Tab-separated table of C-alpha atoms in Angstrom:
chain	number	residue	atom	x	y	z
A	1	UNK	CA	-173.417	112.101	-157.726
A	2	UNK	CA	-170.565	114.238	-157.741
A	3	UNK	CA	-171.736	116.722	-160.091
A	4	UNK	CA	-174.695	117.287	-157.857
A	5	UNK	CA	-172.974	117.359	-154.951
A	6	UNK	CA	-170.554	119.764	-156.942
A	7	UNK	CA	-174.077	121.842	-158.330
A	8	UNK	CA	-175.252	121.984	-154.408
A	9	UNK	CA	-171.498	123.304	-153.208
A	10	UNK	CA	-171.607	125.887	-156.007
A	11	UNK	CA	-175.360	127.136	-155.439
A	12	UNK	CA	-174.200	127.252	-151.021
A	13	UNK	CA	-171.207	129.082	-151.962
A	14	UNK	CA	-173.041	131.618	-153.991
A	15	UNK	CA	-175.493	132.129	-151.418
A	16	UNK	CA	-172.846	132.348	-148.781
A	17	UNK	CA	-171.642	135.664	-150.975
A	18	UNK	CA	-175.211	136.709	-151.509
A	19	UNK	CA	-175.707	137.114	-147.227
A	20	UNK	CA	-171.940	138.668	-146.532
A	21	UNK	CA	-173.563	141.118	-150.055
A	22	UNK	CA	-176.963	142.537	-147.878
A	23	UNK	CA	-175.382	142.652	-144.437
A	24	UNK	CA	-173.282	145.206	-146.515
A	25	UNK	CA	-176.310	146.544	-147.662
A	26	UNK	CA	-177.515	147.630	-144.739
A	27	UNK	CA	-174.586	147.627	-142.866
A	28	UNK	CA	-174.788	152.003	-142.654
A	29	UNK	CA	-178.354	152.718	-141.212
A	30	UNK	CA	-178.011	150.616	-137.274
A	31	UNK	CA	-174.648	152.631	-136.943
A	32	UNK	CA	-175.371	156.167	-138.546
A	33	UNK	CA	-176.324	157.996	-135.541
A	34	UNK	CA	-172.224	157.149	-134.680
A	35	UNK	CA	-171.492	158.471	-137.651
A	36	UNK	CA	-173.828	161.616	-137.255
A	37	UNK	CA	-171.946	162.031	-133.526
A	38	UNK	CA	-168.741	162.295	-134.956
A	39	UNK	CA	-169.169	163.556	-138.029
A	40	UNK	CA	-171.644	166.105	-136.696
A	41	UNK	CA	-174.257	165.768	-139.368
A	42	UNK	CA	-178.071	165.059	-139.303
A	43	UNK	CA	-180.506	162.406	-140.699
A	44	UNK	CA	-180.446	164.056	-144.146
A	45	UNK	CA	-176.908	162.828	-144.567
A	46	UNK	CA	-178.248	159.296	-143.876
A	47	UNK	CA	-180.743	160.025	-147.165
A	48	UNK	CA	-177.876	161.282	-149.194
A	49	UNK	CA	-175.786	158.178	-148.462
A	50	UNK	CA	-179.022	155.661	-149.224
A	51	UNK	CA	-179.505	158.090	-152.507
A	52	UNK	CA	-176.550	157.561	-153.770
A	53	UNK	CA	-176.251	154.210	-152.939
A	54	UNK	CA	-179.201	153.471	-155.041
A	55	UNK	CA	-177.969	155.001	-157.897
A	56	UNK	CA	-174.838	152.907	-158.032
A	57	UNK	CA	-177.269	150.072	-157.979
A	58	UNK	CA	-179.591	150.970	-160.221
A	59	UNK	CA	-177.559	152.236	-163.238
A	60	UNK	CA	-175.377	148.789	-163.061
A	61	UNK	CA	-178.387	146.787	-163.204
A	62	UNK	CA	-178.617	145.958	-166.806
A	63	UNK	CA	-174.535	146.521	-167.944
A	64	UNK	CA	-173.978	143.731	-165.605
A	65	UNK	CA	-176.250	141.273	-166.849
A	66	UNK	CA	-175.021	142.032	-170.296
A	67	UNK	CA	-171.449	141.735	-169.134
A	68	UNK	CA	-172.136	138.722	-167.064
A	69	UNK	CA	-173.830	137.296	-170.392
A	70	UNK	CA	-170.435	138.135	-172.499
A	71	UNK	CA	-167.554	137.344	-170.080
A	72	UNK	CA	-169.825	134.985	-167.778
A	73	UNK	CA	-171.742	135.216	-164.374
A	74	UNK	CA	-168.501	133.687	-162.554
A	75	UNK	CA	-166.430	136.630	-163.505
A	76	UNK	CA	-168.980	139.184	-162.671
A	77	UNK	CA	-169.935	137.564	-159.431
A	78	UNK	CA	-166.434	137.897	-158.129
A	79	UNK	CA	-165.695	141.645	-159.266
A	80	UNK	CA	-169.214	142.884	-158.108
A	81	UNK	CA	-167.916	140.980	-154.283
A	82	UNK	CA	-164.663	142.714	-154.876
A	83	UNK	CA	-166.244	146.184	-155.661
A	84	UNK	CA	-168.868	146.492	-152.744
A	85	UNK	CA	-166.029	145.032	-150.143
A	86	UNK	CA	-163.273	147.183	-150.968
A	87	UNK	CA	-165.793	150.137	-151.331
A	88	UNK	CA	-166.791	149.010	-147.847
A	89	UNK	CA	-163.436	149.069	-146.220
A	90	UNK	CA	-162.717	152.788	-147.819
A	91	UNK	CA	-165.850	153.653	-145.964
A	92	UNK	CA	-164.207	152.986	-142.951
A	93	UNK	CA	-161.455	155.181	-143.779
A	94	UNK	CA	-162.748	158.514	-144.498
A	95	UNK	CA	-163.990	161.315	-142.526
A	96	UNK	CA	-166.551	163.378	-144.932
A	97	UNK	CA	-170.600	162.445	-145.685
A	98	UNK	CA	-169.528	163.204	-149.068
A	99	UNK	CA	-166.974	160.679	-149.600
A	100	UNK	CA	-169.325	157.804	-147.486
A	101	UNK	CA	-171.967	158.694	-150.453
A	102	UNK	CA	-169.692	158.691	-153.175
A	103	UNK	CA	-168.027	154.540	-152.513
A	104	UNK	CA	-171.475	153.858	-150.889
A	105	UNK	CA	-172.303	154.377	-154.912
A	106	UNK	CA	-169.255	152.077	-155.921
A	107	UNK	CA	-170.372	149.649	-152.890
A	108	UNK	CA	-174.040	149.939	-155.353
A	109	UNK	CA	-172.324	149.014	-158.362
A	110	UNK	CA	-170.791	146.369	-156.750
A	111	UNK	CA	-173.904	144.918	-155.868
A	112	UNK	CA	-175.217	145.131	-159.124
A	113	UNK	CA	-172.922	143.507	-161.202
A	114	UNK	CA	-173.274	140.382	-159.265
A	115	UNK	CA	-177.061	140.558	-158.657
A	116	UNK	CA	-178.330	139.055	-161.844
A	117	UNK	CA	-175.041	137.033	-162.262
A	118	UNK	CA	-175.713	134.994	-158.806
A	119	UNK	CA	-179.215	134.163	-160.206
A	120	UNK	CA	-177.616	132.663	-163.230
A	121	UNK	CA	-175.607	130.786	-161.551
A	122	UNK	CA	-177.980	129.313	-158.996
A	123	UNK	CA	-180.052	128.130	-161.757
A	124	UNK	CA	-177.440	126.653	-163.582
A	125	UNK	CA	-176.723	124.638	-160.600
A	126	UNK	CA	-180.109	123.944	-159.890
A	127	UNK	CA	-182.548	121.148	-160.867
A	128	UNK	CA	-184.888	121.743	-164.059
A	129	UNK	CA	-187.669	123.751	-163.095
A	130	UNK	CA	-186.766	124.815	-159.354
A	131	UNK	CA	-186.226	128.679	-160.962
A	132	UNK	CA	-188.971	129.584	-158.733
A	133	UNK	CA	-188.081	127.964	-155.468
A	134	UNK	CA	-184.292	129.345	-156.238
A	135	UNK	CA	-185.789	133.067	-156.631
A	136	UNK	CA	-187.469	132.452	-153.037
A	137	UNK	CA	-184.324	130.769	-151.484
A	138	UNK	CA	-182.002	134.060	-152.827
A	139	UNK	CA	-184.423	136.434	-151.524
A	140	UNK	CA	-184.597	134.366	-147.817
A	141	UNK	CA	-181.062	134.608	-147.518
A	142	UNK	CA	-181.224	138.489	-148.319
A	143	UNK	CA	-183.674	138.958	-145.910
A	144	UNK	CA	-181.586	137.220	-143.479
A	145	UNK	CA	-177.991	138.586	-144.467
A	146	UNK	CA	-180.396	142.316	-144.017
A	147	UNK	CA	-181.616	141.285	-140.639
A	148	UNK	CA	-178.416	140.586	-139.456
A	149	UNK	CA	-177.265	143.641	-140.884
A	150	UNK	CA	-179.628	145.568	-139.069
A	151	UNK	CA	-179.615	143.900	-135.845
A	152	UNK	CA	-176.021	142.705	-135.378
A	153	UNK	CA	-174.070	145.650	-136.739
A	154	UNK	CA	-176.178	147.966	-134.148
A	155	UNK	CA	-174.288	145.689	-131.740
A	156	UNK	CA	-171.328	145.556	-133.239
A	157	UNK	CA	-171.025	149.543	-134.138
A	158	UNK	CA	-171.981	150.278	-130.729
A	159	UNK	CA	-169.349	147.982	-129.302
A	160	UNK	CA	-166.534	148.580	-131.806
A	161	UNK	CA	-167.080	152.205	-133.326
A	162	UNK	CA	-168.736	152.308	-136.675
A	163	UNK	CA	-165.858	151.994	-138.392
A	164	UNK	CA	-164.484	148.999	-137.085
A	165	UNK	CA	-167.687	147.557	-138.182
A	166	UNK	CA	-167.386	148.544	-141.468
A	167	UNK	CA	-164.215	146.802	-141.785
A	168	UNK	CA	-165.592	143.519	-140.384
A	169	UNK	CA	-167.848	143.381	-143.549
A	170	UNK	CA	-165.078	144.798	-145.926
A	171	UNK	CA	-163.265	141.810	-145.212
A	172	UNK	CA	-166.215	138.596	-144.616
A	173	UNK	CA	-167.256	140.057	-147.960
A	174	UNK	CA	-163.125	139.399	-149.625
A	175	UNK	CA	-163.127	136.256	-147.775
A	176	UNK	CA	-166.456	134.881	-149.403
A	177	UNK	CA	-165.299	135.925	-152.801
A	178	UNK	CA	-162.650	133.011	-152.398
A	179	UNK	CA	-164.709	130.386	-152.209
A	180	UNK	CA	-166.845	132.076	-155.811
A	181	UNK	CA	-162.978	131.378	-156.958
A	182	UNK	CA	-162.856	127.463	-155.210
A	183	UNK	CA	-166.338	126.137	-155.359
A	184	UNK	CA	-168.112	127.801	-159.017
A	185	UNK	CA	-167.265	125.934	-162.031
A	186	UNK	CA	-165.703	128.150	-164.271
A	187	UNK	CA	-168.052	129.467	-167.150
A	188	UNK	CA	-168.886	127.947	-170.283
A	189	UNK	CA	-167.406	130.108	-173.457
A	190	UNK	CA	-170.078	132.690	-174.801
A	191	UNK	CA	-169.220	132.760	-178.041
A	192	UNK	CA	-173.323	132.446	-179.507
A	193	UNK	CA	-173.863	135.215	-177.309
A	194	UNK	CA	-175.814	138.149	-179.617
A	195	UNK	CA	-177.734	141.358	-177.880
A	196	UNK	CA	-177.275	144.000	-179.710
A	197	UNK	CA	-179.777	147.362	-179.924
A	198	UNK	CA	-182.859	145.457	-181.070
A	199	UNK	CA	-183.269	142.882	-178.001
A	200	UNK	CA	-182.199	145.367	-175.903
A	201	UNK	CA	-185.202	147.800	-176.983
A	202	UNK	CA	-187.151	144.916	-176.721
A	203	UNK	CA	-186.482	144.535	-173.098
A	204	UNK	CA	-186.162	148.440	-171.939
A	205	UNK	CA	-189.668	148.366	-173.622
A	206	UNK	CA	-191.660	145.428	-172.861
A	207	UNK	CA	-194.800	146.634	-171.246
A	208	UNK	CA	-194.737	143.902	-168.387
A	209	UNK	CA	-191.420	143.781	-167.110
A	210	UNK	CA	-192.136	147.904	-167.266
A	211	UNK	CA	-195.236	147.246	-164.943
A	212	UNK	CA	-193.671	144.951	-162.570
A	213	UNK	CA	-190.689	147.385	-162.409
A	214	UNK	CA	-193.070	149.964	-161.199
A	215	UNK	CA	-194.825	147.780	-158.816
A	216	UNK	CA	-191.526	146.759	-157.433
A	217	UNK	CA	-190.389	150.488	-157.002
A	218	UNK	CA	-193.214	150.716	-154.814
A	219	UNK	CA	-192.134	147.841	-152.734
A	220	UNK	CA	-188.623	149.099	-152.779
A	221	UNK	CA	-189.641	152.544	-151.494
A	222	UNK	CA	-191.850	151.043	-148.573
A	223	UNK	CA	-189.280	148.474	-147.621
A	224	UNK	CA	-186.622	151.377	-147.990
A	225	UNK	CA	-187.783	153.236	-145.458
A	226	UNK	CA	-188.419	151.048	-142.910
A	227	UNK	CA	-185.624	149.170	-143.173
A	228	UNK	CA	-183.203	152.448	-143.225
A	229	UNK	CA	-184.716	154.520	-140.868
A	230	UNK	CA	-186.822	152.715	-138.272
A	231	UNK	CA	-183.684	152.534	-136.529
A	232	UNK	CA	-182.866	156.015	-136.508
A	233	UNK	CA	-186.017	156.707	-135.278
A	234	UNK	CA	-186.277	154.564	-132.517
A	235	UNK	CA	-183.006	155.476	-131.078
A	236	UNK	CA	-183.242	158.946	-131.683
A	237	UNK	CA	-186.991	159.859	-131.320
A	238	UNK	CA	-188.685	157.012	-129.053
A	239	UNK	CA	-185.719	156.616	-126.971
A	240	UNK	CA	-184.786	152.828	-127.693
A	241	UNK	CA	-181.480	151.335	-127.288
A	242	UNK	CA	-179.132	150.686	-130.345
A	243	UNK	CA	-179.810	146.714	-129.504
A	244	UNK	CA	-183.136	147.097	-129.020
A	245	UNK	CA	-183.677	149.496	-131.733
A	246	UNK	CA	-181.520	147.157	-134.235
A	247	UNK	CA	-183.899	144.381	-133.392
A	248	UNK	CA	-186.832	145.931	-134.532
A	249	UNK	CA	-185.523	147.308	-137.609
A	250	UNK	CA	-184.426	143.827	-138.623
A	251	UNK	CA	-188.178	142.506	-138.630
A	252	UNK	CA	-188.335	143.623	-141.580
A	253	UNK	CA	-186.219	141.704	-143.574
A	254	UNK	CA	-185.777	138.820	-140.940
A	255	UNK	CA	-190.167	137.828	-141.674
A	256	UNK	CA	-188.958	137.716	-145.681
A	257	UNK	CA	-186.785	134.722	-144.365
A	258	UNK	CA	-189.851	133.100	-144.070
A	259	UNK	CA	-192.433	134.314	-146.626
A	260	UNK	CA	-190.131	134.415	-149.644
A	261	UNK	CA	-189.256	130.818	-150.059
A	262	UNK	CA	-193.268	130.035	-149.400
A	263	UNK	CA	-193.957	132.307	-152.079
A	264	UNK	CA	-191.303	130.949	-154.719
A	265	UNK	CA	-192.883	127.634	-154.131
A	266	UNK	CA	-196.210	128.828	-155.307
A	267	UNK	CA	-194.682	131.153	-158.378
A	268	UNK	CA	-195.797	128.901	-160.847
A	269	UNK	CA	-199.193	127.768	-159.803
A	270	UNK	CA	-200.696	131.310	-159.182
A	271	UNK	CA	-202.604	132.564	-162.281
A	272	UNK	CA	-203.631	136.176	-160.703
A	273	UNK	CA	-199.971	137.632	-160.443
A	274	UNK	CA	-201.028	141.056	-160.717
A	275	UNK	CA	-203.393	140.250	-157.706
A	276	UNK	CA	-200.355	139.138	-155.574
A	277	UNK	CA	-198.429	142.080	-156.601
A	278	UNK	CA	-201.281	144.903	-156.470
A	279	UNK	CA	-201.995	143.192	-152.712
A	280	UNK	CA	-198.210	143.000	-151.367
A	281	UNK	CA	-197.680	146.751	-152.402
A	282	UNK	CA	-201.090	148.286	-150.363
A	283	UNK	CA	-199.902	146.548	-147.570
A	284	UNK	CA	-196.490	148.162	-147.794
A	285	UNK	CA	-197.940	151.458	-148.134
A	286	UNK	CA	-200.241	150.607	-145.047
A	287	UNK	CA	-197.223	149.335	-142.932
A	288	UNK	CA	-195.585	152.888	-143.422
A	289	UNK	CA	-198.483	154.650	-142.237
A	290	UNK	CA	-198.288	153.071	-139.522
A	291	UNK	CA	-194.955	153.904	-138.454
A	292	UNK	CA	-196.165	157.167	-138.256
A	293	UNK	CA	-197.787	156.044	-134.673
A	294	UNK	CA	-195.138	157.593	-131.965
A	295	UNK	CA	-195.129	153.640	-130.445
A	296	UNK	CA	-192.652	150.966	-131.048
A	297	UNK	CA	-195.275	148.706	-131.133
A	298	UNK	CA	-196.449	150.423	-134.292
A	299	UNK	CA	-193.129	150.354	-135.549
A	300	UNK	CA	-192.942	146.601	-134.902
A	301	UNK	CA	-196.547	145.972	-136.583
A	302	UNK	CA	-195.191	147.967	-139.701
A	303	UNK	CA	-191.860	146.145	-139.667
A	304	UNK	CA	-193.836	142.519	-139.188
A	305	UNK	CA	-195.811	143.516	-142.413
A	306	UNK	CA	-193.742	145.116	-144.330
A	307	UNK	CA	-191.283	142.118	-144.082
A	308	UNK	CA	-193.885	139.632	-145.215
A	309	UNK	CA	-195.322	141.495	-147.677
A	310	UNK	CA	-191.985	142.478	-149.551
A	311	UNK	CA	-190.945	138.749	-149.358
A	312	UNK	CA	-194.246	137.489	-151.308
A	313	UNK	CA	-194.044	140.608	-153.771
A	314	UNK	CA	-190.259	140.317	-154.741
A	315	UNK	CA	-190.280	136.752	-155.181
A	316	UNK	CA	-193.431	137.065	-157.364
A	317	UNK	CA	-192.219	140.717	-159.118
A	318	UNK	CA	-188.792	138.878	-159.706
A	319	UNK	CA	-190.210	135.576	-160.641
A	320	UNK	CA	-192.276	136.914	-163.332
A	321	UNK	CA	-189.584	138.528	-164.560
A	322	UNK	CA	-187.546	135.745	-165.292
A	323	UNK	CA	-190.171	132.770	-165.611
A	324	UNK	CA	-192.879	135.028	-167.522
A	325	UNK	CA	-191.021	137.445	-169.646
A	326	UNK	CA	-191.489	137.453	-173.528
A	327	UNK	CA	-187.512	137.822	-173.863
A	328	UNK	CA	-186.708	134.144	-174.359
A	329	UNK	CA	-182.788	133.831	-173.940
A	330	UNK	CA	-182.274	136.810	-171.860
A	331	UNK	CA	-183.780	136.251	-168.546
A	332	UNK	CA	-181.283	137.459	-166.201
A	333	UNK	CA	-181.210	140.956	-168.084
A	334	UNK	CA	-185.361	141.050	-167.832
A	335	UNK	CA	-184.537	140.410	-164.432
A	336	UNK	CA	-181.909	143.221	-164.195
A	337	UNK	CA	-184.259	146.102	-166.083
A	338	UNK	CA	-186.944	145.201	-163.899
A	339	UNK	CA	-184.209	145.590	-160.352
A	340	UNK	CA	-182.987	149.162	-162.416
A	341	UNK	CA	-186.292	150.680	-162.397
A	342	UNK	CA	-187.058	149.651	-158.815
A	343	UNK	CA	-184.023	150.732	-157.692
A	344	UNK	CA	-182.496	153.464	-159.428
A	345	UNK	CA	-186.263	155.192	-159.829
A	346	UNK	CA	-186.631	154.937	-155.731
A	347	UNK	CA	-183.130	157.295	-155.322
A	348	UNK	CA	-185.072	159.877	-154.511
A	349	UNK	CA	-187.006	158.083	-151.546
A	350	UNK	CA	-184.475	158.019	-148.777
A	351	UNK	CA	-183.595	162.003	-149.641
A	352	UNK	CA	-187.291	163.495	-149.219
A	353	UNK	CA	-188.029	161.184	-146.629
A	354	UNK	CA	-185.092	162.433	-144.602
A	355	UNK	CA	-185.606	166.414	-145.522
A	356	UNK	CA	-189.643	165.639	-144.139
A	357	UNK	CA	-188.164	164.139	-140.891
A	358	UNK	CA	-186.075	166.934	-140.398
A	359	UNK	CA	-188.013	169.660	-141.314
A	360	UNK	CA	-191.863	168.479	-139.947
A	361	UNK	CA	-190.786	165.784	-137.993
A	362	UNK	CA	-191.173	162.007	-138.652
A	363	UNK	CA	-195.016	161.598	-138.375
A	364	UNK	CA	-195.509	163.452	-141.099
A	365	UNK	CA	-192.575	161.525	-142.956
A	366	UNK	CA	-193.944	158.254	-142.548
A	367	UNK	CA	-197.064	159.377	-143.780
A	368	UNK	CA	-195.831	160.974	-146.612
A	369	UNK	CA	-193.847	158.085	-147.358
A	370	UNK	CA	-196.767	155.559	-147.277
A	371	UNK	CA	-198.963	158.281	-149.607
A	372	UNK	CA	-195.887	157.988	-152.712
A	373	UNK	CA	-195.519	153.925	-151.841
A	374	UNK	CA	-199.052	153.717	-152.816
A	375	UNK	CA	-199.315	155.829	-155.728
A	376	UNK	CA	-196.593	153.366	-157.540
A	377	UNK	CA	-199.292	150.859	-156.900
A	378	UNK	CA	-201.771	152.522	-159.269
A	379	UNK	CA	-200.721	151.432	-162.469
A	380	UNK	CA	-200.831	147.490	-161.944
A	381	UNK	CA	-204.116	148.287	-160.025
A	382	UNK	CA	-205.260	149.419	-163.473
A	383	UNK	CA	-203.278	148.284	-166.019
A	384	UNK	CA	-204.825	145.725	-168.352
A	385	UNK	CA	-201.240	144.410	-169.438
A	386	UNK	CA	-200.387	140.758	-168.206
A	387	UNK	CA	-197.518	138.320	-168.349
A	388	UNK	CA	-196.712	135.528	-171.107
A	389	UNK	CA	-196.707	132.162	-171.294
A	390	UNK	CA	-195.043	131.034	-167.670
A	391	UNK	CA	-191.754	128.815	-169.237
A	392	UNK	CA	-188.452	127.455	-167.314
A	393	UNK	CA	-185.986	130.523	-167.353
A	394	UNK	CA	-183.551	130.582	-169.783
């Protein structure tokens, strides 16, 4: 009894990190237009911010799970909090879109090294064969730490200066790494731990994890943009309050809340994964279309499906990932390629959709947007590839 009750205090406290990590995440887009005001600069620097910021995440991806494999998911869990907080409270303190981009990258690296790690250690503290239901409950409390994010720093920002807000997370985001410190059991020793050039070919080229990483870059794309600048856009363009503006924008990953945990619990049951995956990204790229409608009602619609549809098709891209994969023994790091390519390949994204919006305004954005969400569909549509054996992650 008091292991489990230990197990269920570990897996809370790690969760606990994982909300204070995506209300940093999107902690920048509800207050950029304060940032833009004083810092005189224009949507665009908003794309170069969420650019970079996907880089940092994106090239960490795989090092960390590695590292986290080596020196244990603990360790890595605490200096990926430490990263992204600190890099959030130097946010606060500088005065140049150049500098915001540059520790928005560190904040990105942060984030990665204690991605995969947090999923190991959820499982680990976990009942046998709950890895799905544990993939759905992580990707809830994203969706809520992101709706917060979206909603409540609009509030905050606009009651407290942008800054101010960025130190608020800075330090909830230190605070929660105590408790990683208090309440994780220190890791076992890794001394049987091999992955040397071999397994990690194997991984960078295993056709499925490859597919679902595409698949998943279109959902990260899609979600991307509505999550970073539907807020922008109603403030600045329809003529919505920060509040009301916030509120919106955090429909999208407030419905995941809801519709990720569902879909965990079916993860192992469902035989046509590709189906699931192929279906969540057309409604993504639908969702953004839609945006393109000059009426927050639209924008609500697309936020409503996006939301759901990214909370089914992560659960499902990252459940196969780590339930399906061929790479027995390293399913945290099949879990991490597949994150890398989503995230790192989508950099680009934010920075077009931006220069569109500023250059033909943001009908023709949106649209755009939804046209290269849906061409990352394609493959999976097509593909005649298909996961292994579904097994308990190891």
């Amino acid at each position: 009894m008091v292991d489990e009750t230990q197990n269920r205090t570990a897996v809370v406290t790690v969760l606990v990190n994982r909300l204070f990590y995506s209300i940093n995440w999107f902690s920048i887009p509800p207050v950029f237009y304060l940032i833009a005001l004083e810092l005189h600069t224009q949507v665009s620097g908003l794309g170069l911010i969420s650019s970079a910021f996907l880089v940092g995440i994106g090239l960490f991806q795989v090092p960390g799970a590695i590292l986290a494999s080596k020196f244990g998911a603990r360790t890595m869990c605490i200096i990926g909090m430490i990263t992204l907080s600190v890099s959030a409270l130097a946010c606060a303190a500088v005065s140049d879109i150049g500098l915001i981009a540059i520790l928005r990258f560190f904040s990105g690296m942060g984030m990665a090294l204690f991605f995969a790690p947090s999923i190991t250690l959820m499982t680990r503290n976990s009942r046998p064969g709950s890895a799905g239901f544990v993939l759905g409950l992580n990707n809830a409390v994203a969706s809520l730490g992101g709706g917060i994010g979206l909603f409540a720093w609009a509030i905050i920002g606009d009651s407290v200066g942008w800054r101010l807000s960025l130190v608020l997370i800075g330090a909830l985001g230190l605070a929660s790494t105590i408790f990683l410190l208090t309440n994780v059991p220190r890791d076992p020793p890794a001394r049987d731990f091999r992955f040397g050039f071999p397994d990690l070919r194997r991984v960078l080229l295993d056709r499925w994890l490859l597919l679902v990483g595409v698949v998943m870059l279109a959902f990260n794309v899609g979600n991307t943009l509505v999550s970073t600048f539907a807020v922008v856009y109603l403030h600045d363009s329809l003529g919505l309050s920060a509040g009301y503006s916030g509120a919106i924008g955090s429909l999208v990953i407030l419905t995941g809340l809801f519709s990720a945990p569902v879909a965990g619990l079916f993860l192992g049951r469902v035989v046509r994964v590709k189906r699931v995956l192929a279906v969540s990204g057309l409604a993504i790229a639908v969702a953004v279309a839609l945006a393109s409608l000059p009426d927050p009602a639209a924008v609500v619609a697309s936020a409503l499906i996006v939301g759901i549809a990214s909370g089914v098709g992560y659960t499902f891209g990252f459940g196969t990932a780590w339930a399906f994969s061929r790479m027995k023994g390293h399913s945290a790091i099949a879990v991490s390629w597949v994150n890398s390519i989503q995230l790192l390949m989508s950099f680009w994204a934010p920075y077009l959709f931006s220069f569109v919006a500023v250059e033909y305004g943001y009908q023709l954005a949106w649209l755009t947007g939804a046209l290269y969400t849906a061409v990352f569909i394609l493959p999976i549509v097509f593909s005649k590839v298909s996961p292994g054996i579904p097994r308990e992650a190891s």
